[in-house]
Short mmCIF file of C-alpha atoms in Angstrom, two decimals:
data_model
loop_
_atom_site.label_atom_id
_atom_site.label_comp_id
_atom_site.label_asym_id
_atom_site.label_seq_id
_atom_site.Cartn_x
_atom_site.Cartn_y
_atom_site.Cartn_z
CA MET X 19 20.53 0.42 -18.96
CA PRO X 20 17.33 -0.84 -17.28
CA VAL X 21 16.79 0.42 -13.76
CA THR X 22 14.23 -0.81 -11.26
CA VAL X 23 13.19 0.15 -7.76
CA GLY X 24 12.26 -2.43 -5.14
CA PHE X 25 8.55 -2.49 -5.99
CA ASN X 26 8.23 -6.24 -5.88
CA ARG X 27 4.45 -6.68 -5.95
CA ARG X 28 4.29 -6.09 -9.71
CA PHE X 29 6.36 -9.26 -10.23
CA ASP X 30 3.89 -11.49 -8.39
CA SER X 31 2.34 -13.90 -10.92
CA SER X 32 -1.22 -13.27 -9.71
CA HIS X 33 -0.77 -9.51 -10.16
CA GLN X 34 0.66 -10.04 -13.65
CA GLN X 35 -2.31 -12.26 -14.55
CA LEU X 36 -4.74 -9.63 -13.26
CA ARG X 37 -2.99 -6.96 -15.35
CA ARG X 38 -3.30 -9.09 -18.51
CA GLN X 39 -7.02 -9.63 -17.82
CA LEU X 40 -7.51 -5.89 -17.35
CA GLU X 41 -5.60 -5.09 -20.55
CA GLN X 42 -7.69 -7.61 -22.50
CA GLY X 43 -10.93 -6.13 -21.17
CA LEU X 44 -11.94 -9.40 -19.52
CA ILE X 45 -12.71 -7.76 -16.18
CA GLY X 46 -13.89 -4.28 -17.11
CA ARG X 47 -12.73 -0.80 -16.25
CA VAL X 48 -11.30 -0.13 -12.79
CA GLU X 49 -13.37 2.57 -11.08
CA LEU X 50 -12.35 2.27 -7.43
CA VAL X 51 -9.72 0.33 -5.54
CA GLN X 52 -9.66 -0.32 -1.82
CA MET X 53 -6.49 -1.77 -0.36
CA VAL X 54 -6.03 -2.84 3.24
CA CYS X 55 -2.73 -3.34 4.98
CA ARG X 56 -2.67 -4.84 8.44
CA ALA X 57 -0.02 -6.13 10.75
CA SER X 58 -1.06 -9.32 12.51
CA SER X 59 0.54 -8.23 15.76
CA MET X 60 2.21 -5.25 17.36
CA PRO X 61 5.56 -4.74 15.59
CA PRO X 62 8.65 -4.27 17.76
CA LEU X 63 9.27 -0.68 18.85
CA ASP X 64 12.68 -0.69 17.15
CA TYR X 65 10.97 -1.38 13.82
CA LEU X 66 8.44 1.39 14.38
CA ARG X 67 11.11 3.88 15.40
CA SER X 68 13.22 3.21 12.32
CA SER X 69 10.50 2.68 9.72
CA GLY X 70 7.39 4.58 10.76
CA GLY X 71 5.27 1.44 10.54
CA GLN X 72 3.15 -0.26 7.90
CA MET X 73 1.74 2.93 6.40
CA ARG X 74 5.12 4.44 5.64
CA ASP X 75 6.77 1.15 4.68
CA GLN X 76 4.04 -0.32 2.48
CA ALA X 77 2.07 2.56 0.95
CA THR X 78 4.48 3.12 -1.94
CA HIS X 79 4.18 -0.55 -2.88
CA PHE X 80 0.40 -0.25 -3.09
CA PHE X 81 0.59 2.91 -5.21
CA ASP X 82 3.05 1.25 -7.57
CA LEU X 83 0.83 -1.85 -7.82
CA LEU X 84 -2.17 0.32 -8.73
CA ARG X 85 -0.17 2.07 -11.45
CA PHE X 86 1.11 -1.27 -12.73
CA LEU X 87 -2.35 -2.85 -12.87
CA THR X 88 -4.23 0.05 -14.41
CA GLY X 89 -1.57 1.93 -16.38
CA ASP X 90 -2.96 5.11 -14.84
CA GLU X 91 -1.71 7.56 -12.26
CA VAL X 92 -3.35 7.51 -8.85
CA ARG X 93 -5.63 10.58 -8.69
CA THR X 94 -7.08 10.53 -5.19
CA VAL X 95 -5.93 8.88 -1.98
CA ALA X 96 -7.81 8.55 1.28
CA ALA X 97 -6.13 6.80 4.18
CA MET X 98 -7.08 5.81 7.68
CA ALA X 99 -4.74 4.47 10.34
CA ARG X 100 -4.87 3.51 13.97
CA ARG X 101 -2.11 3.55 16.46
CA TRP X 102 -1.65 0.62 18.75
CA PRO X 103 -3.23 1.81 22.00
CA CYS X 104 -0.67 0.22 24.29
CA ARG X 105 2.42 2.13 23.15
CA THR X 106 3.31 5.60 21.98
CA LEU X 107 6.10 6.86 19.80
CA PRO X 108 7.53 10.36 19.91
CA ASN X 109 7.44 12.28 16.63
CA LEU X 110 4.85 10.01 15.01
CA ALA X 111 1.56 11.66 14.17
CA MET X 112 -1.45 10.09 12.51
CA SER X 113 -4.85 11.59 12.02
CA THR X 114 -7.50 9.23 13.34
CA PRO X 115 -11.28 9.47 13.09
CA PRO X 116 -13.20 10.15 16.31
CA SER X 117 -14.32 7.01 18.12
#
């Protein structure tokens, strides 16, 4: 019985086309990938309290997309995040670079 998890980005037609081009050697070997995830505005506090925000909600989708496109496992991850300066959430910690 086939089973799938809700990693929907791999079903996007542009991602499937990119995968075919990579498999056919039309693009070359993937050496480094940089992905950016941004929210266009401050999400509601209820969303942040229940989800943990973009990083926690979206990161697994990006990792799955990388695995789908390359056929490889992700070896190294570096992440950077910023908190919205106008609000704070208890029990949410993110390491941020010095300003």
